[in-house]
Short mmCIF file of C-alpha atoms in Angstrom, two decimals:
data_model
loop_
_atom_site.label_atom_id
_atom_site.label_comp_id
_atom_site.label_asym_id
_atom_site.label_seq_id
_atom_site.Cartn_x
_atom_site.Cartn_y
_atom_site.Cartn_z
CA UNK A 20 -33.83 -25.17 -1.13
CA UNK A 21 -34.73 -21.56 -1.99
CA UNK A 22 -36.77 -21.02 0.90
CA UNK A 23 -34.04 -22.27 3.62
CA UNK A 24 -31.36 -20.73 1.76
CA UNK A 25 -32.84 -16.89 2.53
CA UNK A 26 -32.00 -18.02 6.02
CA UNK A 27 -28.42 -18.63 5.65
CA UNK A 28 -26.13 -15.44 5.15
CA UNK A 29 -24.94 -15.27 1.57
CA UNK A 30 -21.22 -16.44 1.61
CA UNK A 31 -20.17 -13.80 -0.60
CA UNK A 32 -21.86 -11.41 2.23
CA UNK A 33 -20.03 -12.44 5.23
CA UNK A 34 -21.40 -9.55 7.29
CA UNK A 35 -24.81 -9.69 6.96
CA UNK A 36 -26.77 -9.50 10.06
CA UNK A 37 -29.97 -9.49 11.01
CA UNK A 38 -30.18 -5.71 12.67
CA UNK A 39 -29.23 -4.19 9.06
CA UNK A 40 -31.23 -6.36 6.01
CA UNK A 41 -31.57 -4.34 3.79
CA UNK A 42 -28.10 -2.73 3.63
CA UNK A 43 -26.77 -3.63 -0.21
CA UNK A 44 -23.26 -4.87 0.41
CA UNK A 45 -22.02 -1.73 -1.73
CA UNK A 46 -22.24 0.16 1.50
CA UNK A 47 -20.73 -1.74 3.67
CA UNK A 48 -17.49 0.37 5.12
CA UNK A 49 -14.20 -0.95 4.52
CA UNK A 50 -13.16 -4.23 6.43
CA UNK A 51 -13.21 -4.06 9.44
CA UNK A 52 -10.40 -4.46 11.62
CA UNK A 53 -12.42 -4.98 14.72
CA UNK A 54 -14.84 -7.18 13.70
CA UNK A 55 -14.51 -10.45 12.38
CA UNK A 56 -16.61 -11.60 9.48
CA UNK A 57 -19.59 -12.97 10.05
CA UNK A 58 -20.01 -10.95 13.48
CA UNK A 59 -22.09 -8.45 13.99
CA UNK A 60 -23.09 -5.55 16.65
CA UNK A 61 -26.16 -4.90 18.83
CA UNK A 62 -27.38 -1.53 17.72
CA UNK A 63 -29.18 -1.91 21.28
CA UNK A 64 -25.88 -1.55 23.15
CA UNK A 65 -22.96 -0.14 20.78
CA UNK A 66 -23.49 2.13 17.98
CA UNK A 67 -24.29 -0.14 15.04
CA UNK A 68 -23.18 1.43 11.46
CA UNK A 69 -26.81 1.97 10.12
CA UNK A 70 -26.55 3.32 6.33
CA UNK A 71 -26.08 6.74 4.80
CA UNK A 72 -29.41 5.83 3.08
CA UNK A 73 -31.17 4.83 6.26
CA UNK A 74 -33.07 7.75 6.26
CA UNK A 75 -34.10 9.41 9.83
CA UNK A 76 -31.08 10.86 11.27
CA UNK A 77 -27.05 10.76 10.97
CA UNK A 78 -26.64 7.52 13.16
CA UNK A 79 -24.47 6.16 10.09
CA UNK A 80 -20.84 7.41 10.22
CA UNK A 81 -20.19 5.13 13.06
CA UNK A 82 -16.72 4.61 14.43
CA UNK A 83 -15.68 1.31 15.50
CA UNK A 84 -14.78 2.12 19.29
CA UNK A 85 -17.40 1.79 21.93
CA UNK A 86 -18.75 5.32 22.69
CA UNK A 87 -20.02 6.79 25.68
CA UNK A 88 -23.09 6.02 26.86
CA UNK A 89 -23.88 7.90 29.86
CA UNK A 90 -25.56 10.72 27.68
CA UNK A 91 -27.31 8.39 25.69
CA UNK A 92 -30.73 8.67 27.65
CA UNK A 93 -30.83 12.02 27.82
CA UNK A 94 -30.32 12.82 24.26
CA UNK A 95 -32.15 9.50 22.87
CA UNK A 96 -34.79 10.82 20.30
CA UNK A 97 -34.18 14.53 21.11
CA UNK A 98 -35.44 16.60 18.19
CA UNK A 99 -32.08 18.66 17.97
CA UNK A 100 -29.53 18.08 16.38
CA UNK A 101 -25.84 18.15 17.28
CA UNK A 102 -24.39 21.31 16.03
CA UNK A 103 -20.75 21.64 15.22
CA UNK A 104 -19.14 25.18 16.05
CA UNK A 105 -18.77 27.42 13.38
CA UNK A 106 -15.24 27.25 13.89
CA UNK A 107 -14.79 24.87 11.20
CA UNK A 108 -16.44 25.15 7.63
CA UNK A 109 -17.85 22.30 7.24
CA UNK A 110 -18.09 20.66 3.28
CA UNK A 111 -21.49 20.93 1.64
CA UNK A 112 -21.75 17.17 2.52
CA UNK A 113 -21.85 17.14 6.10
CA UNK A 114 -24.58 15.83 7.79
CA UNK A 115 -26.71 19.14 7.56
CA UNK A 116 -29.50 19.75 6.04
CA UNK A 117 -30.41 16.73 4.79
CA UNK A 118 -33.56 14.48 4.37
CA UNK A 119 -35.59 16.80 5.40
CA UNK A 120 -34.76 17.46 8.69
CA UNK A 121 -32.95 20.97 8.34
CA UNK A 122 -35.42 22.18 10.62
CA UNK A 123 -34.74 20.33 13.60
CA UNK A 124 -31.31 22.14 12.89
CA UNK A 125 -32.54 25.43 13.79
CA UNK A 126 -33.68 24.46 17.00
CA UNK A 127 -30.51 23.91 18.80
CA UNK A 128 -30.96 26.75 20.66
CA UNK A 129 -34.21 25.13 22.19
CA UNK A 130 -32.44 22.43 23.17
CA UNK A 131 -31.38 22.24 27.18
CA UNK A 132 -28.14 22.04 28.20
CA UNK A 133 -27.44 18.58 26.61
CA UNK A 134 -27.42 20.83 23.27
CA UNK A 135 -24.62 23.36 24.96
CA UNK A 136 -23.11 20.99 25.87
CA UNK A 137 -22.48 18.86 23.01
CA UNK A 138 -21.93 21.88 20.60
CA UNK A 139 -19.16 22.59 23.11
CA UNK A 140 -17.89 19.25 22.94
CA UNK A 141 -18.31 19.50 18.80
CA UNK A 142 -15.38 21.78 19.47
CA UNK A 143 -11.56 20.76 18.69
CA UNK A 144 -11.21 17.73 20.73
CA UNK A 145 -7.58 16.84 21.79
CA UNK A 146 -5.55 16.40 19.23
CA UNK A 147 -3.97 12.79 18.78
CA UNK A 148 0.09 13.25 17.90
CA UNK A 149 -0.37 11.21 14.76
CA UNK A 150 -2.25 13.59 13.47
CA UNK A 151 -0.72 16.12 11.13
CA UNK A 152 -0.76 19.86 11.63
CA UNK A 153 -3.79 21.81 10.09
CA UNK A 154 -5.92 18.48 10.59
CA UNK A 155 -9.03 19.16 12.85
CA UNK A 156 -10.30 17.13 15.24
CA UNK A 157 -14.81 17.39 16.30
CA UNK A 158 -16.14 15.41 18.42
CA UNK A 159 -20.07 15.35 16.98
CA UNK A 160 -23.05 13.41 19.24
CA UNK A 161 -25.43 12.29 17.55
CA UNK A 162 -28.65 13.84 18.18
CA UNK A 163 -31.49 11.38 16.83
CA UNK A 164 -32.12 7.83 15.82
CA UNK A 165 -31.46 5.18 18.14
CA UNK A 166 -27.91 5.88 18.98
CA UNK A 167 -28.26 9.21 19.66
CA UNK A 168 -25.81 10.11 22.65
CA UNK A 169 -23.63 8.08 20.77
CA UNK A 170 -20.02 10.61 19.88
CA UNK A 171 -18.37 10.05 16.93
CA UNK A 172 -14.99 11.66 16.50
CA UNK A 173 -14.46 13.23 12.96
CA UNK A 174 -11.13 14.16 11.23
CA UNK A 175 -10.82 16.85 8.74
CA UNK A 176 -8.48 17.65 6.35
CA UNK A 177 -7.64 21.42 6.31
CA UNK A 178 -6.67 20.92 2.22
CA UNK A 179 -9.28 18.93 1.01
CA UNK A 180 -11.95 19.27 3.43
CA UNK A 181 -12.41 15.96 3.44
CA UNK A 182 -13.70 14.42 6.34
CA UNK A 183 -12.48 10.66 7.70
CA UNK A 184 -14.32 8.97 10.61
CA UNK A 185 -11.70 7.26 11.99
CA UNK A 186 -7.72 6.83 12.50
CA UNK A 187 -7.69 4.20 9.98
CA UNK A 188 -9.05 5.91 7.32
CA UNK A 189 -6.76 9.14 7.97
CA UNK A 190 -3.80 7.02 8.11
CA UNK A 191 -4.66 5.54 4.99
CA UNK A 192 -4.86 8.40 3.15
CA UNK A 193 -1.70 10.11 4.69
CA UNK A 194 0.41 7.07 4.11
CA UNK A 195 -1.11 6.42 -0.02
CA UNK A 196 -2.84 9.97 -0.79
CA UNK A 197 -5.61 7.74 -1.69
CA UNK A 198 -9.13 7.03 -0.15
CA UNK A 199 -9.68 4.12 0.97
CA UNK A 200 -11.39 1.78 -1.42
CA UNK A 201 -14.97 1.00 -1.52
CA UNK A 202 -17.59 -0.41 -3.92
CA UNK A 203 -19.97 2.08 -5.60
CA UNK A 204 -22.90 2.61 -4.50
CA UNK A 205 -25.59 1.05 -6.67
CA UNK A 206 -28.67 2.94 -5.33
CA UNK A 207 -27.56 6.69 -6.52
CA UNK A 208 -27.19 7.62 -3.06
CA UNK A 209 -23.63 7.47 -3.48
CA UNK A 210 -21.11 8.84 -1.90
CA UNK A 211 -22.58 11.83 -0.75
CA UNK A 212 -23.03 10.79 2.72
CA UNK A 213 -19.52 10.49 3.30
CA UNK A 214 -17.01 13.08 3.54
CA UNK A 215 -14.27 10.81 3.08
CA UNK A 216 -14.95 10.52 -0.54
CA UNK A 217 -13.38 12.70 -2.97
CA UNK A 218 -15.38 16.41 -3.30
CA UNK A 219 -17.22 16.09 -6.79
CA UNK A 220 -19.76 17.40 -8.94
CA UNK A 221 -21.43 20.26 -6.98
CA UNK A 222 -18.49 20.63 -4.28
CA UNK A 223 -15.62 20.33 -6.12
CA UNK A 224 -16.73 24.06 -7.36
CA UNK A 225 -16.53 25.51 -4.49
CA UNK A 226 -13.59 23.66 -3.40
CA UNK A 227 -11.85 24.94 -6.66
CA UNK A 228 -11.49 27.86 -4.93
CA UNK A 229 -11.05 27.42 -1.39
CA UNK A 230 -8.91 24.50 -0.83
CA UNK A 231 -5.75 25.48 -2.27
CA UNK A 232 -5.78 28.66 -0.50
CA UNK A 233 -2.62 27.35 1.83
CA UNK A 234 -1.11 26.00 -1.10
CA UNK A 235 2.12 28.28 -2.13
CA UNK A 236 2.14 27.87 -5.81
CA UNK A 237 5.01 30.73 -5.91
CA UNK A 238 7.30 29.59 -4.14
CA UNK A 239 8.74 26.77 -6.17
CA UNK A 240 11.60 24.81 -4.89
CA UNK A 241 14.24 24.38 -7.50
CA UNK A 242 14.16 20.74 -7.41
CA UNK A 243 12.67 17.65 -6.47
CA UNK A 244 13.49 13.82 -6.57
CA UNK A 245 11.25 11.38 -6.74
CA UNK A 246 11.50 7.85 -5.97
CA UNK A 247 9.72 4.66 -6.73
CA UNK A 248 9.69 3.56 -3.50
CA UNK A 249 7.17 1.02 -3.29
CA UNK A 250 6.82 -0.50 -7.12
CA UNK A 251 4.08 -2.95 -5.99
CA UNK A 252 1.91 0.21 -5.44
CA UNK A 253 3.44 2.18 -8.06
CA UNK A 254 3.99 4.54 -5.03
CA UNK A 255 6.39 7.51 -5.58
CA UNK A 256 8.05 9.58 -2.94
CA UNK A 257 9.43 13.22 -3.37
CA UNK A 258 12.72 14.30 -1.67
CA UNK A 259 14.22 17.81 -1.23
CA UNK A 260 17.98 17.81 -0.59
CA UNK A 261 17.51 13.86 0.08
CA UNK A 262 15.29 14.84 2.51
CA UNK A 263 12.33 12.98 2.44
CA UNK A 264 9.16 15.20 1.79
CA UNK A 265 6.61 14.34 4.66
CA UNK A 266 3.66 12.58 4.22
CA UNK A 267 1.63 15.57 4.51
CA UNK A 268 3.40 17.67 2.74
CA UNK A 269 3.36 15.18 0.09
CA UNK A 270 -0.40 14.95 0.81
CA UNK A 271 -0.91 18.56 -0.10
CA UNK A 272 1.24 18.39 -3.15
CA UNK A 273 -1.33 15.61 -4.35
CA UNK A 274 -3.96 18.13 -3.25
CA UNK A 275 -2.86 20.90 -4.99
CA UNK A 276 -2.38 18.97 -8.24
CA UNK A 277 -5.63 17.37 -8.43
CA UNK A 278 -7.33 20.83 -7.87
CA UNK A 279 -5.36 21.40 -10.99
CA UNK A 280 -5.99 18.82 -12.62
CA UNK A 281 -9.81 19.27 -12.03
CA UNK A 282 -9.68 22.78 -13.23
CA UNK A 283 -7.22 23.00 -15.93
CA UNK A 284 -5.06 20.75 -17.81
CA UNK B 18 0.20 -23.24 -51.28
CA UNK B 19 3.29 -25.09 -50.11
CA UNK B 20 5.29 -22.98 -51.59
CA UNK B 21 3.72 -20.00 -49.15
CA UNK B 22 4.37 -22.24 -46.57
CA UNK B 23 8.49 -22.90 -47.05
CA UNK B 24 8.71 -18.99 -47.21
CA UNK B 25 7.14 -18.85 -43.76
CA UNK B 26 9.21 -21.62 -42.81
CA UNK B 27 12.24 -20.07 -43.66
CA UNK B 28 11.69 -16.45 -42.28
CA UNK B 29 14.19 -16.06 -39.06
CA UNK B 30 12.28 -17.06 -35.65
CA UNK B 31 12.57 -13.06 -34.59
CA UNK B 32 9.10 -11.18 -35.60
CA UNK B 33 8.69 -7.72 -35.15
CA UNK B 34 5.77 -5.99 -35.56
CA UNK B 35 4.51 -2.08 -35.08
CA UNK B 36 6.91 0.43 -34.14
CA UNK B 37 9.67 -1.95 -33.54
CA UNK B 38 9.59 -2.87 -37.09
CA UNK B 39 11.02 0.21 -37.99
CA UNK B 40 14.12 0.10 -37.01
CA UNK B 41 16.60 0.58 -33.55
CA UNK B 42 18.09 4.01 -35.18
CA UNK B 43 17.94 5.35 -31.49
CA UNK B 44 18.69 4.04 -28.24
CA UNK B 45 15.94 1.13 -27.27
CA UNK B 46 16.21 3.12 -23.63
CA UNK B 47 15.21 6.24 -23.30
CA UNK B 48 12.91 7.48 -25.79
CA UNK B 49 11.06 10.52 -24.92
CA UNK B 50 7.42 11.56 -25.59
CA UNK B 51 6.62 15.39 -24.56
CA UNK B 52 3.00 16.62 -24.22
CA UNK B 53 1.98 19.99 -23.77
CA UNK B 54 -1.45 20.97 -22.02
CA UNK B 55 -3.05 24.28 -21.30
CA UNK B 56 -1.43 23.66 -17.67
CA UNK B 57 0.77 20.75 -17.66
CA UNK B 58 3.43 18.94 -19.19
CA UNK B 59 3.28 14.67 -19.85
CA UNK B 60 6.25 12.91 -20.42
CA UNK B 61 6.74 9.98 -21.61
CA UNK B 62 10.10 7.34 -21.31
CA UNK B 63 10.21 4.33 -22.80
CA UNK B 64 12.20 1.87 -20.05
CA UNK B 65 12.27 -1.62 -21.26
CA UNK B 66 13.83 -4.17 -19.67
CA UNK B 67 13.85 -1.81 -16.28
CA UNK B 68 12.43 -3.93 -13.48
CA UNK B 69 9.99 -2.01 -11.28
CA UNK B 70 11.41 -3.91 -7.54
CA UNK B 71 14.77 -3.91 -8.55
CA UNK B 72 15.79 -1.16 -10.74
CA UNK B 73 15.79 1.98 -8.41
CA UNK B 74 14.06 4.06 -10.50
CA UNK B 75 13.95 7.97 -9.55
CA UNK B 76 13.95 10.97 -11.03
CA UNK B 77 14.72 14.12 -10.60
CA UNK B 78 12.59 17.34 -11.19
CA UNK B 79 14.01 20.89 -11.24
CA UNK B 80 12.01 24.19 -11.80
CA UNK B 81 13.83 25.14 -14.49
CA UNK B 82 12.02 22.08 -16.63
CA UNK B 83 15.01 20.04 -16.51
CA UNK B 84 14.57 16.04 -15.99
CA UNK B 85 16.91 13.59 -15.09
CA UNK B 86 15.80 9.75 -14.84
CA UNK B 87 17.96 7.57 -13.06
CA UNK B 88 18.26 3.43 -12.64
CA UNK B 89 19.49 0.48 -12.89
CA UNK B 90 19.28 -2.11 -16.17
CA UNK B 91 18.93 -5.44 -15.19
CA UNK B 92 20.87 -8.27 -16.84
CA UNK B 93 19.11 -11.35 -18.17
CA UNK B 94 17.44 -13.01 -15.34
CA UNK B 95 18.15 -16.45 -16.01
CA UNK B 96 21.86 -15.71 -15.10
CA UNK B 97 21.49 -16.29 -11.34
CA UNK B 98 20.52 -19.71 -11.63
CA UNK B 99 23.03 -20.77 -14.58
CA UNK B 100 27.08 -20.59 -14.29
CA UNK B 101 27.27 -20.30 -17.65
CA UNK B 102 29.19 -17.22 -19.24
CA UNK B 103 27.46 -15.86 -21.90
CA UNK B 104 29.39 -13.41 -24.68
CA UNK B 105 27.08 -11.30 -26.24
CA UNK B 106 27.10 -12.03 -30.00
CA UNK B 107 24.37 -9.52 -30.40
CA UNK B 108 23.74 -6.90 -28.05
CA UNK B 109 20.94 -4.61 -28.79
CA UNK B 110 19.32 -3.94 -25.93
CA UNK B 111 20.06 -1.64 -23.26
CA UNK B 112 23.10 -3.65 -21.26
CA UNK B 113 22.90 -3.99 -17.48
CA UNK B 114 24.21 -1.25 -15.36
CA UNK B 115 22.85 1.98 -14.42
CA UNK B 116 21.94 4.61 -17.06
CA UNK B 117 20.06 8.04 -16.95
CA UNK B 118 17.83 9.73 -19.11
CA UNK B 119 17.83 13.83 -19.40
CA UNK B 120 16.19 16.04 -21.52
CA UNK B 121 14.31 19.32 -20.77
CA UNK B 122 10.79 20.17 -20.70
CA UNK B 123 9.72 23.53 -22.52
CA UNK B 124 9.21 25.19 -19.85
CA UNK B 125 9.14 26.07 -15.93
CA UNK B 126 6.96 23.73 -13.80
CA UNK B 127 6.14 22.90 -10.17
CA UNK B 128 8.56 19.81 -9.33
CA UNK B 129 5.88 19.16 -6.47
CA UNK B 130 3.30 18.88 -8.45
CA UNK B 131 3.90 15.88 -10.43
CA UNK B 132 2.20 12.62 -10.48
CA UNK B 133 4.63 9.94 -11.62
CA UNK B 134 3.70 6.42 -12.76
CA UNK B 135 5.75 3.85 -14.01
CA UNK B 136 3.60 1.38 -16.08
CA UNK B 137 3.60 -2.25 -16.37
CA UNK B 138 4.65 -2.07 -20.03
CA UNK B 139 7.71 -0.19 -18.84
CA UNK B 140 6.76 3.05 -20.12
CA UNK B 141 7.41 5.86 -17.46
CA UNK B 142 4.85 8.26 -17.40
CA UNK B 143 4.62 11.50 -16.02
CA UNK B 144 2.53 14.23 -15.52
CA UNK B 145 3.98 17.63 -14.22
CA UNK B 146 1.96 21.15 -13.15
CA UNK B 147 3.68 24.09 -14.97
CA UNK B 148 5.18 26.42 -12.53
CA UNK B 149 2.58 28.96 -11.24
CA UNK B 150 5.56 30.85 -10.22
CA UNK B 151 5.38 32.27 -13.99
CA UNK B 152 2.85 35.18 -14.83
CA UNK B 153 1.81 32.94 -17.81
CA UNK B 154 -1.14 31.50 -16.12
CA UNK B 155 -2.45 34.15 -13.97
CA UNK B 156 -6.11 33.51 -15.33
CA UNK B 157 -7.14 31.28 -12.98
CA UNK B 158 -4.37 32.09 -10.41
CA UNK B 159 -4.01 35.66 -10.43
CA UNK B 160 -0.41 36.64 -8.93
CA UNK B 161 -1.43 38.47 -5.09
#
């Protein structure tokens, strides 16, 4: 009974495939809307969501949208590394120099066109109109692993500098100020591998003093209302003038008052 | 031994126990807790009998440190499915209709920086930033 049953998916692990054993069902990303349960995709054809822990390259972070693939060959095991611009400062825990690899970073330069041209494309993308202002839009390819080629389109919030990997996930946290939930990791490779999670520990230093640099703690407005507006969530929502406060706005209120909250209260 | 147990039988059917033993003196809606920390101000309401999805609960936040909380009491519940009249012979808790609750923090804060939260046990709690605006707490913040 034992030995058949290894060759049955665990019910309480309805997405268990074959191309990803060894994932522990703490890192599985949240639901997917896309996917049914039980189904599972070809990491020979669409970018499969390999694991933060999985160790050669960045091919985790996967979005759920089919990617281009016309690049893919060119750029499949390439020893570079697709480096964003500058432009943006990226958090401590983007995919840099990690496992090892930082050197492979250095040598974008060495890289052929392919590397121009997807630092280029790491530039702001075009802007979707549900995003808010401030947010930043990259367009990274993925340089290694067996989806390089494979662009994943990142979105970063200019408060936080948190980074979400897709709309759901930046929708989420406009509409609740929250992350999206997710099981801890049980392997104490936590969280670290994704952007979206809240800054802590080392980060949340640096953060102390960067983040909140837009944030105008002066200029207090005289009053505010809030309003339990969704008491299933326990979700309040501040008006000005019975103006409703935007989500974003709202957003960077939260921001601002967990930076406080971490520093001093 | 019997005779402990007539006493118990003839104690009145209402217990009260903890804080509610000692007494209604104020009004059972509306009591205020105030906390002070190094940067932020707690408050705490006690709103029993206000229904989360029905009560309209807001309040309102002004620089100054002065808090109004607004809603609705809800009647008994059982009311909507009975046509019976009832006259209150003893009417202690908060009667239906809307109320507010004001009272002043100690000092300036940030009305957007608050983080509201109204509990399952009915307590509203509250958490607000004190203002930045004030030179108090140029430490961390100095003023540019």
């Amino acid at each position: 009974m034992s030995a058949s049953g290894t060759s049955f998916p665990d019910p309480d692990w309805p997405r268990q495939d074959p191309t990803r054993p060894e994932l522990p069902f703490s890192h599985h990303l949240p639901p997917d809307p896309l996917l049914d349960a039980g189904s599972f995709i070809d990491s020979s054809t669409v970018p499969s969501r390999t694991l933060p822990s999985s160790p050669p390259n960045h091919a985790r972070d996967l979005d759920r949208t089919p990617r281009k693939k016309s690049d893919t060959s060119s750029t499949r095991r390439s020893p570079f590394r697709a480096q964003p611009l500058n432009s943006y400062n990226l958090p401590s825990d983007s995919p840099a120099p990690r496992n090892g690899d930082s050197p492979a970073s250095k040598k974008v330069s060495a890289s052929t066109s392919r590397g121009t041209d997807a630092s280029s494309k790491s530039a702001l993308s075009e802007r979707p109109n549900w995003l808010p202002p401030g947010w930043v839009v990259e367009d990274r390819v993925r340089s290694s692993g067996a989806t390089a080629g494979t662009v994943d389109k990142y979105y970063f919030d200019p408060v936080s500098n948190r980074r979400f990997r897709s709309k759901i996930e930046v929708l989420y946290f406009l509409e609740t100020g929250t992350l999206r939930k997710r099981k801890k990791s049980l392997d104490g490779n936590p969280t670290s591998t994704d952007g979206s999670e809240e800054p802590k520990s080392k980060k949340s230093s640096s953060n102390t003093k960067t983040a909140p640099l837009d944030f105008d703690f002066f200029n207090v407005p005289e009053r505010v209302e809030w309003v339990l507006t969704d008491p299933s969530k326990d979700a309040w929502t501040p008006f000005i003038d019975k103006e409703k406060v935007p989500e974003y706005t709202k957003r960077e209120w939260v921001g601002a008052f967990q930076l406080l909250g971490r520093s001093k209260v | 031994m019997e005779g402990h147990g007539d006493q118990t039988m003839l104690k009145p059917s209402v217990i009260l126990t903890g804080t509610a033993k000692e007494g209604s003196s104020g009004p059972p809606i509306g009591l205020v807790d105030i906390g002070v920390s190094e940067g932020a101000y707690l408050f705490r309401v006690a709103l029993p009998g206000v229904r989360k999805d029905r009560s309209k609960v807001k309040f309102e936040i002004k620089s100054d440190g002065k808090v109004q909380i607004e809603g609705v009491m809800t009647g008994p519940g059982f009311l909507k499915e009975s046509s019976a009249m009832y006259q209150m012979k003893v009417q202690q808790l908060c009667p239906p209709g809307p109320f507010t609750v004001s009272f002043k923090l100690p000092g300036p804060v940030d009305p957007r920086l608050s983080s509201p939260s109204f509990r399952p046990d009915g307590i509203l709690e509250v958490v607000v930033m004190k203002s930045r605006a004030q030179p108090t707490v140029a430490d961390s913040h100095p003023p540019l």
